[in-house]
Tab-separated table of N, CA and C in Angstrom:
chain	number	residue	atom	x	y	z
A	1414	MET	N	156.430	27.812	47.972
A	1414	MET	CA	156.796	28.940	47.140
A	1414	MET	C	155.548	29.627	46.595
A	1415	VAL	N	154.562	28.884	46.188
A	1415	VAL	CA	153.314	29.471	45.716
A	1415	VAL	C	152.620	30.181	46.867
A	1416	ALA	N	152.659	29.579	48.051
A	1416	ALA	CA	152.019	30.199	49.212
A	1416	ALA	C	152.665	31.540	49.536
A	1417	ALA	N	153.973	31.632	49.399
A	1417	ALA	CA	154.676	32.885	49.680
A	1417	ALA	C	154.250	33.964	48.683
A	1418	ALA	N	154.109	33.596	47.430
A	1418	ALA	CA	153.684	34.565	46.411
A	1418	ALA	C	152.253	35.027	46.669
A	1419	ASP	N	151.389	34.126	47.123
A	1419	ASP	CA	150.005	34.482	47.390
A	1419	ASP	C	149.876	35.386	48.611
A	1420	SER	N	150.805	35.260	49.548
A	1420	SER	CA	150.707	36.055	50.774
A	1420	SER	C	151.142	37.504	50.561
A	1421	ARG	N	151.863	37.774	49.476
A	1421	ARG	CA	152.272	39.161	49.200
A	1421	ARG	C	151.061	39.964	48.743
A	1422	LYS	N	151.014	41.185	49.195
A	1422	LYS	CA	149.913	42.050	48.796
A	1422	LYS	C	150.262	42.753	47.491
A	1423	ASP	N	149.252	42.947	46.691
A	1423	ASP	CA	149.432	43.672	45.441
A	1423	ASP	C	149.587	45.146	45.763
A	1424	LEU	N	150.715	45.712	45.409
A	1424	LEU	CA	150.998	47.102	45.731
A	1424	LEU	C	150.666	48.059	44.584
A	1425	THR	N	150.066	47.531	43.520
A	1425	THR	CA	149.699	48.403	42.402
A	1425	THR	C	148.278	48.901	42.578
A	1426	THR	N	147.991	50.008	41.968
A	1426	THR	CA	146.648	50.576	42.032
A	1426	THR	C	146.367	51.313	40.737
A	1427	THR	N	145.140	51.602	40.496
A	1427	THR	CA	144.733	52.359	39.314
A	1427	THR	C	144.177	53.694	39.754
A	1428	ILE	N	144.626	54.746	39.090
A	1428	ILE	CA	144.054	56.058	39.351
A	1428	ILE	C	143.504	56.600	38.045
A	1429	HIS	N	142.459	57.387	38.156
A	1429	HIS	CA	141.851	57.989	36.980
A	1429	HIS	C	142.170	59.474	36.971
A	1430	LEU	N	142.776	59.920	35.884
A	1430	LEU	CA	143.220	61.303	35.792
A	1430	LEU	C	142.263	62.165	34.984
A	1431	THR	N	141.077	61.641	34.686
A	1431	THR	CA	140.156	62.384	33.824
A	1431	THR	C	139.697	63.691	34.446
A	1432	ALA	N	139.658	63.779	35.749
A	1432	ALA	CA	139.187	65.003	36.393
A	1432	ALA	C	140.274	66.073	36.468
A	1433	LEU	N	141.521	65.689	36.238
A	1433	LEU	CA	142.606	66.655	36.298
A	1433	LEU	C	142.734	67.358	34.962
A	1434	ARG	N	142.853	68.664	35.001
A	1434	ARG	CA	143.002	69.444	33.782
A	1434	ARG	C	144.182	70.372	33.956
A	1435	SER	N	144.849	70.658	32.864
A	1435	SER	CA	145.969	71.581	32.943
A	1435	SER	C	145.456	72.994	33.204
A	1436	VAL	N	146.299	73.783	33.807
A	1436	VAL	CA	145.926	75.160	34.099
A	1436	VAL	C	146.116	75.970	32.823
A	1437	GLU	N	145.053	76.575	32.364
A	1437	GLU	CA	145.093	77.380	31.145
A	1437	GLU	C	144.560	78.771	31.465
A	1438	SER	N	144.756	79.663	30.526
A	1438	SER	CA	144.201	80.998	30.661
A	1438	SER	C	142.690	80.920	30.586
A	1439	SER	N	142.030	81.957	31.055
A	1439	SER	CA	140.582	82.015	30.956
A	1439	SER	C	140.187	82.074	29.486
A	1440	LEU	N	138.943	81.706	29.206
A	1440	LEU	CA	138.458	81.690	27.826
A	1440	LEU	C	138.568	83.067	27.186
A	1441	SER	N	138.181	84.097	27.920
A	1441	SER	CA	138.246	85.448	27.346
A	1441	SER	C	139.684	85.833	27.003
A	1442	ARG	N	140.618	85.402	27.820
A	1442	ARG	CA	142.023	85.704	27.525
A	1442	ARG	C	142.513	84.920	26.309
A	1443	LEU	N	142.085	83.657	26.184
A	1443	LEU	CA	142.458	82.860	25.009
A	1443	LEU	C	141.923	83.499	23.726
A	1444	ILE	N	140.686	83.988	23.785
A	1444	ILE	CA	140.089	84.657	22.618
A	1444	ILE	C	140.874	85.923	22.296
A	1445	GLU	N	141.173	86.695	23.322
A	1445	GLU	CA	141.922	87.945	23.141
A	1445	GLU	C	143.290	87.680	22.522
A	1446	GLU	N	143.965	86.635	23.000
A	1446	GLU	CA	145.291	86.297	22.489
A	1446	GLU	C	145.247	85.811	21.043
A	1447	SER	N	144.072	85.341	20.604
A	1447	SER	CA	143.934	84.871	19.225
A	1447	SER	C	143.837	86.019	18.235
A	1448	GLY	N	143.575	87.213	18.725
A	1448	GLY	CA	143.563	88.392	17.871
A	1448	GLY	C	142.168	88.880	17.534
A	1449	PRO	N	142.095	90.107	17.012
A	1449	PRO	CA	140.802	90.737	16.731
A	1449	PRO	C	140.011	90.051	15.620
A	1450	GLU	N	140.696	89.370	14.710
A	1450	GLU	CA	139.997	88.688	13.613
A	1450	GLU	C	139.043	87.618	14.143
A	1451	LEU	N	139.470	86.864	15.158
A	1451	LEU	CA	138.607	85.816	15.721
A	1451	LEU	C	137.345	86.428	16.336
A	1452	ILE	N	137.498	87.536	17.035
A	1452	ILE	CA	136.335	88.195	17.645
A	1452	ILE	C	135.368	88.650	16.547
A	1453	GLN	N	135.896	89.163	15.454
A	1453	GLN	CA	135.046	89.571	14.329
A	1453	GLN	C	134.304	88.376	13.744
A	1454	VAL	N	134.998	87.256	13.584
A	1454	VAL	CA	134.380	86.042	13.036
A	1454	VAL	C	133.278	85.553	13.972
A	1455	LEU	N	133.556	85.496	15.273
A	1455	LEU	CA	132.559	85.017	16.237
A	1455	LEU	C	131.350	85.955	16.296
A	1456	ASN	N	131.574	87.259	16.224
A	1456	ASN	CA	130.480	88.220	16.251
A	1456	ASN	C	129.630	88.152	14.981
A	1457	ALA	N	130.219	87.690	13.884
A	1457	ALA	CA	129.501	87.601	12.610
A	1457	ALA	C	128.686	86.307	12.488
A	1458	LEU	N	128.850	85.374	13.418
A	1458	LEU	CA	128.085	84.117	13.356
A	1458	LEU	C	126.590	84.402	13.482
A	1459	ALA	N	125.826	83.816	12.578
A	1459	ALA	CA	124.365	83.970	12.641
A	1459	ALA	C	123.832	83.301	13.903
A	1460	GLU	N	122.668	83.752	14.341
A	1460	GLU	CA	122.079	83.254	15.591
A	1460	GLU	C	121.844	81.738	15.577
A	1461	ASN	N	121.531	81.179	14.444
A	1461	ASN	CA	121.235	79.743	14.364
A	1461	ASN	C	122.441	78.918	13.925
A	1462	SER	N	123.636	79.447	14.081
A	1462	SER	CA	124.833	78.700	13.706
A	1462	SER	C	125.811	78.621	14.876
A	1463	ALA	N	126.833	77.805	14.686
A	1463	ALA	CA	127.845	77.630	15.733
A	1463	ALA	C	129.179	77.272	15.090
A	1464	MET	N	130.226	77.344	15.896
A	1464	MET	CA	131.569	77.078	15.405
A	1464	MET	C	132.416	76.457	16.510
A	1465	LEU	N	133.287	75.539	16.122
A	1465	LEU	CA	134.323	75.027	17.011
A	1465	LEU	C	135.615	75.726	16.634
A	1466	VAL	N	136.342	76.218	17.641
A	1466	VAL	CA	137.606	76.919	17.403
A	1466	VAL	C	138.668	76.311	18.295
A	1467	SER	N	139.799	76.000	17.701
A	1467	SER	CA	140.923	75.482	18.467
A	1467	SER	C	141.768	76.661	18.936
A	1468	LEU	N	141.684	76.962	20.231
A	1468	LEU	CA	142.410	78.097	20.803
A	1468	LEU	C	143.753	77.693	21.388
A	1469	ILE	N	143.916	76.390	21.659
A	1469	ILE	CA	145.161	75.867	22.223
A	1469	ILE	C	145.410	74.491	21.623
A	1470	GLY	N	146.628	74.023	21.738
A	1470	GLY	CA	146.929	72.668	21.291
A	1470	GLY	C	147.457	72.591	19.872
A	1471	PRO	N	147.510	71.362	19.340
A	1471	PRO	CA	148.183	71.128	18.067
A	1471	PRO	C	147.523	71.790	16.855
A	1472	SER	N	146.244	72.057	16.885
A	1472	SER	CA	145.574	72.669	15.728
A	1472	SER	C	145.156	74.109	16.029
A	1473	LYS	N	145.928	74.775	16.877
A	1473	LYS	CA	145.600	76.145	17.298
A	1473	LYS	C	145.310	77.020	16.083
A	1474	GLY	N	144.179	77.725	16.157
A	1474	GLY	CA	143.786	78.612	15.073
A	1474	GLY	C	142.769	78.017	14.126
A	1475	ALA	N	142.588	76.703	14.163
A	1475	ALA	CA	141.622	76.054	13.260
A	1475	ALA	C	140.197	76.418	13.665
A	1476	ARG	N	139.343	76.638	12.657
A	1476	ARG	CA	137.937	76.979	12.885
A	1476	ARG	C	137.072	76.018	12.086
A	1477	TYR	N	136.017	75.532	12.724
A	1477	TYR	CA	135.120	74.580	12.076
A	1477	TYR	C	133.679	75.069	12.224
A	1478	LEU	N	133.084	75.486	11.127
A	1478	LEU	CA	131.696	75.926	11.137
A	1478	LEU	C	130.796	74.690	11.214
A	1479	LEU	N	129.851	74.708	12.131
A	1479	LEU	CA	128.946	73.572	12.336
A	1479	LEU	C	127.659	73.824	11.552
A	1480	GLU	N	127.693	73.577	10.247
A	1480	GLU	CA	126.558	73.868	9.380
A	1480	GLU	C	125.522	72.741	9.306
A	1481	PRO	N	125.936	71.511	9.055
A	1481	PRO	CA	124.908	70.466	8.888
A	1481	PRO	C	124.263	70.079	10.224
A	1482	GLU	N	123.192	69.317	10.130
A	1482	GLU	CA	122.513	68.823	11.339
A	1482	GLU	C	123.429	67.887	12.128
A	1483	VAL	N	124.326	67.179	11.427
A	1483	VAL	CA	125.281	66.271	12.060
A	1483	VAL	C	126.663	66.586	11.517
A	1484	THR	N	127.600	66.880	12.412
A	1484	THR	CA	128.987	67.119	12.039
A	1484	THR	C	129.828	66.024	12.685
A	1485	GLN	N	130.384	65.136	11.859
A	1485	GLN	CA	131.178	64.030	12.399
A	1485	GLN	C	132.636	64.448	12.573
A	1486	ILE	N	133.226	63.933	13.659
A	1486	ILE	CA	134.604	64.269	14.031
A	1486	ILE	C	135.374	62.961	14.183
A	1487	GLY	N	136.553	62.884	13.573
A	1487	GLY	CA	137.357	61.682	13.737
A	1487	GLY	C	138.582	61.650	12.847
A	1488	ARG	N	139.256	60.510	12.872
A	1488	ARG	CA	140.498	60.322	12.135
A	1488	ARG	C	140.272	59.947	10.673
A	1489	ALA	N	139.080	59.472	10.321
A	1489	ALA	CA	138.790	59.136	8.925
A	1489	ALA	C	138.661	60.427	8.121
A	1490	THR	N	139.207	60.432	6.926
A	1490	THR	CA	139.176	61.639	6.092
A	1490	THR	C	137.767	61.980	5.611
A	1491	THR	N	136.828	61.081	5.778
A	1491	THR	CA	135.445	61.340	5.359
A	1491	THR	C	134.672	62.177	6.384
A	1492	ASN	N	135.225	62.396	7.556
A	1492	ASN	CA	134.566	63.217	8.579
A	1492	ASN	C	134.591	64.691	8.174
A	1493	GLU	N	133.585	65.423	8.619
A	1493	GLU	CA	133.572	66.862	8.370
A	1493	GLU	C	134.726	67.549	9.103
A	1494	ILE	N	135.052	67.051	10.301
A	1494	ILE	CA	136.209	67.551	11.041
A	1494	ILE	C	137.208	66.402	11.159
A	1495	PHE	N	138.299	66.518	10.408
A	1495	PHE	CA	139.330	65.490	10.333
A	1495	PHE	C	140.444	65.835	11.330
A	1496	LEU	N	140.671	64.939	12.299
A	1496	LEU	CA	141.730	65.114	13.297
A	1496	LEU	C	142.734	63.986	13.116
A	1497	ASP	N	143.881	64.308	12.600
A	1497	ASP	CA	144.883	63.319	12.210
A	1497	ASP	C	145.807	62.966	13.370
A	1498	ASP	N	145.382	61.989	14.180
A	1498	ASP	CA	146.208	61.526	15.294
A	1498	ASP	C	145.704	60.163	15.738
A	1499	VAL	N	146.613	59.281	16.173
A	1499	VAL	CA	146.218	57.929	16.582
A	1499	VAL	C	145.373	57.900	17.850
A	1500	THR	N	145.359	58.988	18.622
A	1500	THR	CA	144.526	59.035	19.831
A	1500	THR	C	143.062	59.296	19.493
A	1501	VAL	N	142.788	59.587	18.236
A	1501	VAL	CA	141.430	59.870	17.765
A	1501	VAL	C	140.926	58.651	16.996
A	1502	SER	N	139.727	58.194	17.320
A	1502	SER	CA	139.123	57.066	16.594
A	1502	SER	C	138.690	57.533	15.208
A	1503	ARG	N	138.536	56.577	14.296
A	1503	ARG	CA	138.114	56.931	12.929
A	1503	ARG	C	136.782	57.679	12.934
A	1504	LYS	N	135.822	57.163	13.652
A	1504	LYS	CA	134.530	57.835	13.858
A	1504	LYS	C	134.440	58.081	15.352
A	1505	HIS	N	134.949	59.199	15.828
A	1505	HIS	CA	135.145	59.443	17.257
A	1505	HIS	C	133.906	60.034	17.929
A	1506	ALA	N	133.404	61.129	17.375
A	1506	ALA	CA	132.292	61.847	18.002
A	1506	ALA	C	131.537	62.608	16.931
A	1507	GLN	N	130.430	63.215	17.340
A	1507	GLN	CA	129.693	64.073	16.431
A	1507	GLN	C	128.993	65.174	17.202
A	1508	VAL	N	128.754	66.275	16.495
A	1508	VAL	CA	127.965	67.370	17.043
A	1508	VAL	C	126.631	67.342	16.316
A	1509	LEU	N	125.565	67.258	17.092
A	1509	LEU	CA	124.210	67.193	16.550
A	1509	LEU	C	123.509	68.515	16.775
A	1510	LYS	N	122.760	68.958	15.784
A	1510	LYS	CA	121.952	70.168	15.935
A	1510	LYS	C	120.491	69.734	15.970
A	1511	ARG	N	119.857	69.985	17.103
A	1511	ARG	CA	118.441	69.667	17.286
A	1511	ARG	C	117.719	70.957	17.619
A	1512	GLU	N	116.899	71.400	16.669
A	1512	GLU	CA	116.218	72.694	16.782
A	1512	GLU	C	117.284	73.771	16.971
A	1513	LYS	N	117.310	74.457	18.098
A	1513	LYS	CA	118.300	75.529	18.289
A	1513	LYS	C	119.420	75.129	19.235
A	1514	ARG	N	119.476	73.863	19.637
A	1514	ARG	CA	120.493	73.386	20.581
A	1514	ARG	C	121.501	72.494	19.864
A	1515	TYR	N	122.712	72.479	20.381
A	1515	TYR	CA	123.772	71.612	19.876
A	1515	TYR	C	124.137	70.614	20.965
A	1516	PHE	N	124.461	69.386	20.544
A	1516	PHE	CA	124.805	68.314	21.467
A	1516	PHE	C	126.091	67.643	20.994
A	1517	LEU	N	126.940	67.268	21.943
A	1517	LEU	CA	128.141	66.494	21.660
A	1517	LEU	C	127.845	65.044	21.986
A	1518	GLN	N	128.152	64.142	21.055
A	1518	GLN	CA	127.878	62.722	21.251
A	1518	GLN	C	129.125	61.905	20.897
A	1519	ASP	N	129.564	61.075	21.827
A	1519	ASP	CA	130.663	60.150	21.573
A	1519	ASP	C	130.119	58.988	20.746
A	1520	LEU	N	130.918	58.484	19.821
A	1520	LEU	CA	130.481	57.388	18.953
A	1520	LEU	C	131.147	56.065	19.328
A	1521	GLY	N	131.366	55.850	20.613
A	1521	GLY	CA	132.007	54.620	21.066
A	1521	GLY	C	133.510	54.642	20.853
A	1522	SER	N	134.105	55.805	20.967
A	1522	SER	CA	135.542	55.962	20.737
A	1522	SER	C	136.350	55.218	21.801
A	1523	LEU	N	137.557	54.865	21.434
A	1523	LEU	CA	138.435	54.132	22.348
A	1523	LEU	C	138.918	55.000	23.507
A	1524	ASN	N	139.295	56.245	23.243
A	1524	ASN	CA	139.863	57.119	24.276
A	1524	ASN	C	138.862	58.083	24.888
A	1525	GLY	N	137.624	58.066	24.430
A	1525	GLY	CA	136.593	58.903	25.025
A	1525	GLY	C	136.569	60.317	24.483
A	1526	THR	N	135.461	60.982	24.768
A	1526	THR	CA	135.228	62.368	24.380
A	1526	THR	C	134.968	63.152	25.657
A	1527	TYR	N	135.637	64.281	25.802
A	1527	TYR	CA	135.557	65.057	27.039
A	1527	TYR	C	134.939	66.415	26.775
A	1528	LEU	N	134.072	66.834	27.677
A	1528	LEU	CA	133.459	68.147	27.624
A	1528	LEU	C	133.754	68.830	28.950
A	1529	ASN	N	134.522	69.903	28.887
A	1529	ASN	CA	134.958	70.628	30.092
A	1529	ASN	C	135.634	69.687	31.089
A	1530	GLY	N	136.438	68.763	30.577
A	1530	GLY	CA	137.192	67.837	31.412
A	1530	GLY	C	136.429	66.624	31.889
A	1531	GLU	N	135.164	66.494	31.522
A	1531	GLU	CA	134.318	65.378	31.966
A	1531	GLU	C	134.071	64.422	30.799
A	1532	LEU	N	134.290	63.136	31.048
A	1532	LEU	CA	134.023	62.112	30.042
A	1532	LEU	C	132.521	62.052	29.794
A	1533	VAL	N	132.107	62.161	28.514
A	1533	VAL	CA	130.675	62.199	28.204
A	1533	VAL	C	130.332	61.197	27.106
A	1534	SER	N	129.064	60.753	27.122
A	1534	SER	CA	128.552	59.967	26.010
A	1534	SER	C	127.677	60.866	25.135
A	1535	GLU	N	126.843	61.692	25.762
A	1535	GLU	CA	126.093	62.727	25.052
A	1535	GLU	C	125.736	63.822	26.043
A	1536	LYS	N	125.942	65.060	25.608
A	1536	LYS	CA	125.673	66.183	26.495
A	1536	LYS	C	125.428	67.440	25.661
A	1537	PRO	N	124.518	68.320	26.121
A	1537	PRO	CA	124.302	69.579	25.391
A	1537	PRO	C	125.522	70.489	25.489
A	1538	LEU	N	125.735	71.269	24.430
A	1538	LEU	CA	126.845	72.213	24.379
A	1538	LEU	C	126.365	73.606	24.740
A	1539	ASN	N	127.190	74.304	25.489
A	1539	ASN	CA	126.920	75.700	25.855
A	1539	ASN	C	128.066	76.558	25.352
A	1540	ASP	N	127.769	77.810	25.094
A	1540	ASP	CA	128.767	78.738	24.586
A	1540	ASP	C	130.012	78.735	25.474
A	1541	GLY	N	131.176	78.541	24.861
A	1541	GLY	CA	132.444	78.556	25.585
A	1541	GLY	C	132.912	77.200	26.070
A	1542	ASP	N	132.099	76.150	25.927
A	1542	ASP	CA	132.492	74.809	26.379
A	1542	ASP	C	133.746	74.339	25.656
A	1543	GLU	N	134.575	73.562	26.383
A	1543	GLU	CA	135.797	73.007	25.806
A	1543	GLU	C	135.606	71.531	25.511
A	1544	LEU	N	135.823	71.142	24.266
A	1544	LEU	CA	135.774	69.739	23.851
A	1544	LEU	C	137.195	69.232	23.745
A	1545	GLN	N	137.431	68.017	24.219
A	1545	GLN	CA	138.741	67.408	24.031
A	1545	GLN	C	138.543	66.050	23.403
A	1546	ILE	N	139.167	65.883	22.250
A	1546	ILE	CA	139.130	64.628	21.509
A	1546	ILE	C	140.574	64.274	21.207
A	1547	GLY	N	141.062	63.218	21.844
A	1547	GLY	CA	142.478	62.899	21.730
A	1547	GLY	C	143.289	64.063	22.269
A	1548	LYS	N	144.287	64.487	21.520
A	1548	LYS	CA	145.104	65.616	21.971
A	1548	LYS	C	144.551	66.957	21.502
A	1549	TYR	N	143.437	66.934	20.784
A	1549	TYR	CA	142.842	68.153	20.245
A	1549	TYR	C	141.870	68.775	21.232
A	1550	ARG	N	141.971	70.082	21.385
A	1550	ARG	CA	141.066	70.825	22.280
A	1550	ARG	C	140.446	71.965	21.495
A	1551	MET	N	139.123	72.001	21.513
A	1551	MET	CA	138.391	73.019	20.778
A	1551	MET	C	137.332	73.634	21.684
A	1552	HIS	N	136.984	74.876	21.413
A	1552	HIS	CA	135.932	75.550	22.166
A	1552	HIS	C	134.721	75.751	21.262
A	1553	PHE	N	133.552	75.612	21.854
A	1553	PHE	CA	132.287	75.745	21.145
A	1553	PHE	C	131.761	77.172	21.301
A	1554	PHE	N	131.379	77.784	20.180
A	1554	PHE	CA	130.815	79.136	20.208
A	1554	PHE	C	129.522	79.149	19.421
A	1555	GLN	N	128.473	79.632	20.054
A	1555	GLN	CA	127.179	79.746	19.400
A	1555	GLN	C	127.013	81.161	18.858
A	1556	GLY	N	126.376	81.258	17.696
A	1556	GLY	CA	126.192	82.551	17.050
A	1556	GLY	C	125.147	83.402	17.763
A	1557	GLY	N	125.057	84.658	17.314
A	1557	GLY	CA	124.068	85.576	17.881
A	1557	GLY	C	124.524	86.265	19.145
A	1558	LYS	N	125.790	86.157	19.486
A	1558	LYS	CA	126.312	86.795	20.699
A	1558	LYS	C	127.359	87.834	20.296
A	1559	VAL	N	127.441	88.886	21.065
A	1559	VAL	CA	128.434	89.924	20.800
A	1559	VAL	C	129.557	89.747	21.819
A	1560	ARG	N	130.750	89.611	21.290
A	1560	ARG	CA	131.934	89.440	22.142
A	1560	ARG	C	132.827	90.657	21.959
A	1561	ALA	N	133.354	91.164	23.049
A	1561	ALA	CA	134.209	92.361	22.984
A	1561	ALA	C	135.658	91.988	22.820
């Protein structure tokens, strides 16, 4: 009986869905759909500042100005960006400002931090990049740019 069980092949497999992303509107269309106020806010950002904006998902419309050198993101209420969901670790990720560049850094979170659909530990941020932390999706915008 044990021999019969051992001779059966395991028919289960693991697939990774991290590379699959839902089909969404283009970034410019998402900004346009958010209304003229968002474009005014983004155009008013100083050259040495940045902002995370939730254009889709559960916190749609939320804006987070990235003022300090380190902006912590997570489920703990002590974070600068508080995301209230069990898919988010207490200390999930942070945005670091080094000179004039911004970087996204995962803090050893359980579910990972994604940048443009790619699982990252640390990576530089570029204007328009999409961050996904748990079920929250935010876009990064750097100041000093004119958006129509």
